[in-house]
Amino acid sequence: MVKKCPECNHYISDTVSVCPHCGYAINSEESPSPIHIDEDSQENVDLDELVNQENETEDAISYETEDPQQAKKNYIPIILGCILIIGIVIGIIGFSSKENNEPSVVVTDSIVAVVDSVIEEPIMEIDFSTIPVSYGKETDDINTEVSIDFPQTNNEILQESVVSFIVRALTDDFTWGENSRPTYDGDLSDGKAIAEFFVNDKVREITDERARDSIDSFAWEESISIKMVCETEKLVSYQVDFGGSHGGVGGGTLYGATFSKTDGHIVRVIDNPYDSRFKSCLIKFVNSIADVDGDELEAHPYPKKDPFITEKGVRFIYQKYEIGSGALGVVDIVIPYIDIAEYMSEDALQLIGYK
């Protein structure tokens, strides 16, 4: 508290016994007079002056203080520092809350469509069906026919692979002797056009053969069937069956192939055809159904045409004369998966879902 000196009317502390301005002795028992500041009066007390007087009083009684104006200036950096710290703390709290809460996002239909396509790429469901195509010509001495299960699929690679297999079978197998192979350059999407081309070429071939070699007029019969024999969600298998005869002499071929619906390629069914354990397994099954030439089978146990997948197992086909006499004919066996699985390729096992 402060009061006026009775002698010089300067404001002094109520705790001093001597006025620092005039040296007047102050009665310590005198009760301090409260200071009234009249806001409407021209003699309003300047607070800075009061502070200065207080400081001067305390200096007189050996109290060390700082100048109030300088003190205010010293407080400014401290205050700014506190404000900065408070701002940092608020920012950290806000960032933490943002991390813990779901972000607020305005989503439009177009954004949803884009996000869905990025998050989950739709897997194309492969559709596969066949159209039966048949074309033939028959005269007094020529009878020839081509029959095809022509593929229809939304997988372009699979479509191209199966059609190429069909054309190759017609080119290589639907022939006679050493005659040159025909070349088909037509529409590969038109099964009927493919069948007509090879039937007409076969008739031309037989006619030219007769004229050149003066062959008698025994009837010529040749037909080829290319059929789908197995289909699952992951694979499709085709079989080629060609047969022909002329004057009692006949021949033919029978084989197949399995296609992966995923990539369209022909599947390699057996992992290692030269594995000794696999050879022993194969020979055992062949001997169980046919009386074959043991030496020939031991020398060439793996058939010339690769095996393919069927519903009941892996199908192995030995062509006529391949492991026995002509009387033996074609040796056709199916080995169940349980007996052949350990020798199958990984791709083949995945396609059949065998564990």
Coordinates of C-alpha atoms in Angstrom, one line a residue:
M1 CA 0.0 0.0 0.0
V2 CA 1.0 3.6 -0.5
K3 CA 0.3 6.8 1.4
K4 CA 1.2 10.5 1.3
C5 CA 4.0 12.0 3.2
P6 CA 2.5 14.5 5.7
E7 CA 5.4 16.8 5.0
C8 CA 6.0 16.8 1.2
N9 CA 2.9 15.0 0.0
H10 CA 4.8 12.5 -2.1
Y11 CA 3.5 9.0 -2.3
I12 CA 5.5 6.7 -0.2
S13 CA 5.2 3.1 1.0
D14 CA 3.2 2.5 4.2
T15 CA 6.0 0.3 5.4
V16 CA 8.8 3.0 5.5
S17 CA 9.5 5.0 8.7
V18 CA 11.4 7.9 6.9
C19 CA 10.2 9.7 3.8
P20 CA 12.7 9.1 1.1
H21 CA 11.9 12.5 -0.4
C22 CA 12.2 14.9 2.5
G23 CA 13.5 12.8 5.3
Y24 CA 10.4 13.3 7.4
A25 CA 9.9 10.8 10.2
I26 CA 6.8 8.8 9.7
N27 CA 4.8 7.6 12.7
S28 CA 4.8 3.8 12.3
E29 CA 1.6 3.6 14.4
E30 CA -0.3 5.9 12.1
S31 CA -2.9 3.9 10.2
P32 CA -2.4 4.1 6.5
S33 CA -4.7 6.3 4.6
P34 CA -6.3 4.6 1.6
I35 CA -5.8 6.3 -1.7
H36 CA -8.8 7.4 -3.6
I37 CA -8.4 7.9 -7.3
D38 CA -11.1 10.1 -8.9
E39 CA -11.5 9.1 -12.5
D40 CA -13.2 12.5 -13.3
S41 CA -10.5 14.6 -11.7
Q42 CA -7.6 16.1 -13.6
E43 CA -5.4 14.8 -10.9
N44 CA -5.8 11.2 -11.8
V45 CA -2.9 9.2 -10.6
D46 CA -0.7 7.8 -13.3
L47 CA -0.1 4.2 -12.6
D48 CA 3.3 4.3 -14.1
E49 CA 4.2 7.1 -11.6
L50 CA 2.8 5.1 -8.8
V51 CA 5.0 2.2 -9.8
N52 CA 8.0 4.5 -10.1
Q53 CA 7.4 5.9 -6.7
E54 CA 7.0 2.5 -5.2
N55 CA 10.3 1.4 -6.8
E56 CA 12.1 4.5 -5.5
T57 CA 10.7 3.8 -2.0
E58 CA 11.9 0.2 -2.1
D59 CA 15.4 1.4 -3.4
A60 CA 15.6 3.7 -0.4
I61 CA 15.2 0.7 1.9
S62 CA 17.6 -1.5 0.0
Y63 CA 15.1 -3.4 -2.2
E64 CA 16.4 -4.2 -5.7
T65 CA 13.9 -3.8 -8.5
E66 CA 13.8 -3.3 -12.3
D67 CA 12.4 -0.5 -14.3
P68 CA 8.7 -1.2 -15.1
Q69 CA 9.0 -0.2 -18.7
Q70 CA 12.1 -2.5 -19.2
A71 CA 10.2 -5.3 -17.4
K72 CA 7.3 -5.0 -19.8
K73 CA 9.8 -5.2 -22.7
N74 CA 11.4 -8.3 -21.2
Y75 CA 8.0 -10.0 -20.8
I76 CA 7.2 -9.6 -24.6
P77 CA 9.4 -12.5 -25.8
I78 CA 8.2 -14.7 -23.0
I79 CA 4.6 -14.1 -23.9
L80 CA 5.3 -14.7 -27.6
G81 CA 7.1 -17.9 -26.7
C82 CA 4.1 -19.1 -24.6
I83 CA 1.8 -18.3 -27.5
L84 CA 4.0 -20.3 -29.9
I85 CA 4.1 -23.3 -27.5
I86 CA 0.3 -23.2 -27.1
G87 CA -0.1 -23.1 -30.9
I88 CA 2.2 -26.1 -31.3
V89 CA 0.3 -28.1 -28.6
I90 CA -3.0 -27.3 -30.3
G91 CA -1.7 -28.4 -33.6
I92 CA -0.4 -31.7 -32.3
I93 CA -3.7 -32.4 -30.6
G94 CA -5.6 -31.6 -33.9
F95 CA -3.3 -33.8 -35.9
S96 CA -3.8 -36.7 -33.5
S97 CA -7.6 -36.3 -33.7
K98 CA -7.4 -36.3 -37.5
E99 CA -5.4 -39.6 -37.4
N100 CA -7.9 -41.3 -35.1
N101 CA -11.0 -40.2 -36.9
E102 CA -12.4 -41.0 -40.4
P103 CA -11.6 -38.2 -42.9
S104 CA -14.4 -36.2 -44.1
V105 CA -14.6 -36.7 -47.9
V106 CA -17.3 -35.6 -50.3
V107 CA -17.8 -38.5 -52.6
T108 CA -19.5 -38.3 -56.0
D109 CA -20.7 -41.1 -58.2
S110 CA -17.7 -40.7 -60.5
I111 CA -15.3 -41.0 -57.6
V112 CA -17.0 -44.1 -56.3
A113 CA -16.7 -45.7 -59.7
V114 CA -13.0 -45.0 -60.0
V115 CA -12.3 -46.1 -56.5
D116 CA -14.2 -49.4 -57.0
S117 CA -12.2 -50.1 -60.2
V118 CA -8.9 -49.5 -58.4
I119 CA -9.7 -51.4 -55.3
E120 CA -11.1 -54.5 -56.9
E121 CA -10.2 -55.3 -60.5
P122 CA -13.1 -57.3 -61.9
I123 CA -12.1 -60.8 -62.9
M124 CA -13.4 -61.7 -66.4
E125 CA -15.6 -64.8 -66.3
I126 CA -14.7 -67.0 -69.2
D127 CA -17.6 -68.2 -71.2
F128 CA -17.0 -71.2 -73.4
S129 CA -19.4 -73.0 -75.7
T130 CA -19.2 -74.9 -79.0
I131 CA -21.1 -74.8 -82.3
P132 CA -21.3 -78.1 -84.1
V133 CA -20.0 -77.7 -87.6
S134 CA -20.1 -80.5 -90.2
Y135 CA -19.4 -80.6 -93.9
G136 CA -18.9 -83.5 -96.3
K137 CA -19.0 -84.7 -99.9
E138 CA -20.1 -88.0 -101.1
T139 CA -19.9 -89.5 -104.7
D140 CA -19.9 -93.0 -106.0
D141 CA -16.4 -93.6 -105.0
I142 CA -15.5 -90.8 -102.6
N143 CA -16.9 -90.2 -99.1
T144 CA -15.3 -87.5 -97.0
E145 CA -16.5 -85.5 -94.0
V146 CA -15.2 -83.0 -91.4
S147 CA -17.0 -82.6 -88.1
I148 CA -15.9 -79.9 -85.6
D149 CA -17.0 -78.6 -82.2
F150 CA -16.1 -75.1 -83.1
P151 CA -15.3 -72.9 -80.0
Q152 CA -17.1 -69.8 -79.0
T153 CA -15.4 -67.9 -76.1
N154 CA -14.9 -64.4 -74.9
N155 CA -11.2 -65.2 -74.2
E156 CA -9.5 -64.2 -77.5
I157 CA -6.3 -66.1 -76.6
L158 CA -8.2 -69.3 -75.9
Q159 CA -10.3 -68.9 -79.0
E160 CA -7.2 -68.4 -81.2
S161 CA -5.4 -71.3 -79.5
V162 CA -8.2 -73.9 -80.0
V163 CA -8.9 -72.8 -83.6
S164 CA -5.2 -73.1 -84.4
F165 CA -5.2 -76.6 -83.0
I166 CA -8.2 -77.5 -85.2
V167 CA -6.6 -76.1 -88.3
R168 CA -3.3 -77.8 -87.6
A169 CA -5.1 -81.2 -87.1
L170 CA -6.9 -80.8 -90.4
T171 CA -3.7 -79.8 -92.1
D172 CA -1.5 -82.6 -90.7
D173 CA -3.9 -85.5 -90.2
F174 CA -6.6 -85.2 -92.8
T175 CA -4.2 -86.2 -95.6
W176 CA -3.1 -89.1 -97.6
G177 CA 0.4 -90.4 -98.0
E178 CA 3.1 -88.0 -99.0
N179 CA 0.9 -85.4 -100.6
S180 CA 1.6 -81.8 -99.8
R181 CA -0.3 -80.2 -96.9
P182 CA -2.9 -77.6 -97.7
T183 CA -2.6 -74.0 -96.4
Y184 CA -5.7 -72.4 -95.0
D185 CA -5.7 -68.6 -95.3
G186 CA -9.4 -68.0 -94.8
D187 CA -11.5 -66.6 -92.0
L188 CA -10.5 -68.3 -88.7
S189 CA -13.7 -67.3 -87.0
D190 CA -15.9 -69.2 -89.5
G191 CA -15.9 -72.9 -88.6
K192 CA -18.1 -73.8 -91.6
A193 CA -15.6 -72.2 -94.0
I194 CA -12.7 -74.1 -92.5
A195 CA -14.6 -77.4 -92.8
E196 CA -15.5 -76.7 -96.4
F197 CA -12.0 -75.8 -97.4
F198 CA -10.5 -79.0 -96.1
V199 CA -13.2 -81.3 -97.5
N200 CA -12.8 -79.7 -101.0
D201 CA -9.0 -80.1 -100.7
K202 CA -9.4 -83.7 -99.8
V203 CA -11.6 -84.4 -102.8
R204 CA -9.1 -82.7 -105.1
E205 CA -6.3 -84.7 -103.5
I206 CA -8.0 -88.0 -104.1
T207 CA -8.9 -87.1 -107.6
D208 CA -5.4 -86.1 -108.5
E209 CA -4.0 -89.2 -106.9
R210 CA -6.2 -91.4 -109.0
A211 CA -5.4 -89.6 -112.2
R212 CA -1.7 -89.7 -111.6
D213 CA -1.3 -93.3 -110.5
S214 CA -4.3 -94.8 -112.4
I215 CA -5.7 -96.2 -109.1
D216 CA -8.7 -98.4 -109.4
S217 CA -12.1 -97.2 -108.4
F218 CA -12.2 -98.6 -104.9
A219 CA -14.2 -96.4 -102.7
W220 CA -12.2 -93.8 -100.6
E221 CA -13.6 -93.0 -97.2
E222 CA -12.0 -90.4 -95.0
S223 CA -13.5 -88.6 -92.0
I224 CA -12.1 -86.5 -89.2
S225 CA -13.9 -85.5 -86.0
I226 CA -12.5 -82.8 -83.7
K227 CA -14.6 -82.8 -80.5
M228 CA -14.6 -81.3 -77.1
V229 CA -14.4 -84.2 -74.6
C230 CA -13.9 -82.4 -71.3
E231 CA -14.6 -79.0 -69.8
T232 CA -14.4 -77.5 -66.3
E233 CA -14.2 -73.9 -65.0
K234 CA -10.4 -73.9 -65.6
L235 CA -9.8 -76.1 -68.6
V236 CA -11.1 -77.6 -71.8
S237 CA -9.9 -80.7 -73.7
Y238 CA -10.3 -81.6 -77.3
Q239 CA -9.9 -85.0 -79.1
V240 CA -8.9 -85.6 -82.7
D241 CA -10.2 -88.8 -84.3
F242 CA -9.2 -89.4 -87.9
G243 CA -9.9 -92.5 -89.9
G244 CA -9.7 -93.5 -93.5
S245 CA -9.7 -96.5 -95.8
H246 CA -9.1 -97.3 -99.5
G247 CA -9.8 -100.7 -100.9
G248 CA -9.7 -102.4 -97.5
V249 CA -6.5 -100.7 -96.4
G250 CA -7.2 -98.3 -93.5
G251 CA -5.4 -96.1 -91.0
G252 CA -6.0 -93.3 -88.7
T253 CA -4.9 -91.4 -85.7
L254 CA -6.4 -90.5 -82.3
Y255 CA -5.0 -88.0 -79.8
G256 CA -6.0 -84.9 -77.8
A257 CA -4.9 -81.7 -76.1
T258 CA -5.9 -79.8 -72.9
F259 CA -6.2 -76.0 -72.9
S260 CA -6.0 -73.7 -69.9
K261 CA -8.9 -71.3 -69.9
T262 CA -6.8 -68.8 -68.0
D263 CA -4.0 -68.2 -70.6
G264 CA -5.3 -70.3 -73.5
H265 CA -2.2 -72.4 -73.9
I266 CA -2.0 -76.2 -74.3
V267 CA -1.1 -77.7 -70.9
R268 CA 1.9 -79.9 -70.4
V269 CA 0.3 -82.6 -68.3
I270 CA 3.3 -84.7 -67.2
D271 CA 6.1 -82.9 -65.4
N272 CA 9.0 -85.2 -66.5
P273 CA 8.3 -87.9 -69.1
Y274 CA 11.8 -89.3 -68.7
D275 CA 11.5 -89.9 -64.9
S276 CA 12.2 -93.6 -64.3
R277 CA 9.4 -94.0 -61.7
F278 CA 6.9 -92.4 -64.0
K279 CA 8.0 -94.8 -66.8
S280 CA 7.5 -97.8 -64.5
C281 CA 4.0 -96.6 -63.6
L282 CA 3.0 -96.1 -67.2
I283 CA 4.3 -99.5 -68.3
K284 CA 2.4 -101.2 -65.5
F285 CA -0.9 -99.6 -66.6
V286 CA -0.3 -100.4 -70.3
N287 CA 0.5 -104.0 -69.6
S288 CA -2.6 -104.3 -67.5
I289 CA -4.9 -103.7 -70.4
A290 CA -3.0 -104.7 -73.6
D291 CA -0.7 -107.5 -74.7
V292 CA 2.1 -105.3 -76.1
D293 CA 5.6 -105.8 -77.3
G294 CA 7.6 -105.5 -74.0
D295 CA 10.9 -104.5 -75.6
E296 CA 9.2 -101.8 -77.7
L297 CA 7.3 -100.4 -74.7
E298 CA 10.4 -100.4 -72.5
A299 CA 12.3 -98.5 -75.2
H300 CA 9.6 -96.0 -75.8
P301 CA 7.1 -95.9 -72.9
Y302 CA 6.0 -92.3 -73.5
P303 CA 3.5 -92.0 -76.4
K304 CA 4.3 -89.9 -79.5
K305 CA 1.2 -87.8 -78.9
D306 CA 1.1 -86.0 -75.5
P307 CA -1.5 -87.1 -73.0
F308 CA -4.5 -84.9 -72.1
I309 CA -6.9 -84.4 -69.2
T310 CA -10.3 -86.1 -69.0
E311 CA -12.9 -86.2 -66.3
K312 CA -11.6 -89.5 -64.9
G313 CA -7.9 -89.1 -65.2
V314 CA -5.0 -88.6 -67.7
R315 CA -5.5 -90.2 -71.1
F316 CA -2.6 -91.8 -72.9
I317 CA -3.0 -92.9 -76.5
Y318 CA -0.5 -95.1 -78.5
Q319 CA -1.1 -95.0 -82.2
K320 CA -1.4 -98.0 -84.4
Y321 CA 2.0 -99.8 -84.8
E322 CA 3.5 -97.6 -82.1
I323 CA 4.0 -100.3 -79.4
G324 CA 2.8 -103.4 -81.1
S325 CA 1.5 -105.0 -84.3
G326 CA -1.2 -103.6 -86.5
A327 CA -3.6 -106.1 -85.1
L328 CA -3.2 -104.4 -81.7
G329 CA -4.6 -101.2 -83.1
V330 CA -4.7 -98.1 -81.0
V331 CA -3.9 -98.5 -77.3
D332 CA -6.0 -96.1 -75.3
I333 CA -5.7 -96.0 -71.5
V334 CA -6.9 -93.6 -68.8
I335 CA -4.8 -93.5 -65.6
P336 CA -6.8 -92.2 -62.5
Y337 CA -5.5 -89.0 -60.9
I338 CA -4.8 -90.8 -57.6
D339 CA -2.2 -93.0 -59.5
I340 CA -0.7 -90.4 -61.7
A341 CA -0.9 -87.1 -59.7
E342 CA 2.6 -87.2 -58.3
Y343 CA 4.0 -87.2 -61.9
M344 CA 1.8 -84.4 -63.2
S345 CA 3.0 -80.8 -63.7
E346 CA 2.1 -78.1 -61.3
D347 CA 0.0 -76.3 -63.9
A348 CA -2.0 -79.4 -64.6
L349 CA -2.6 -80.1 -60.9
Q350 CA -3.8 -76.5 -60.4
L351 CA -6.3 -76.8 -63.3
I352 CA -7.8 -80.0 -61.9
G353 CA -7.8 -78.7 -58.3
Y354 CA -6.0 -81.8 -57.1
K355 CA -4.3 -81.6 -53.7

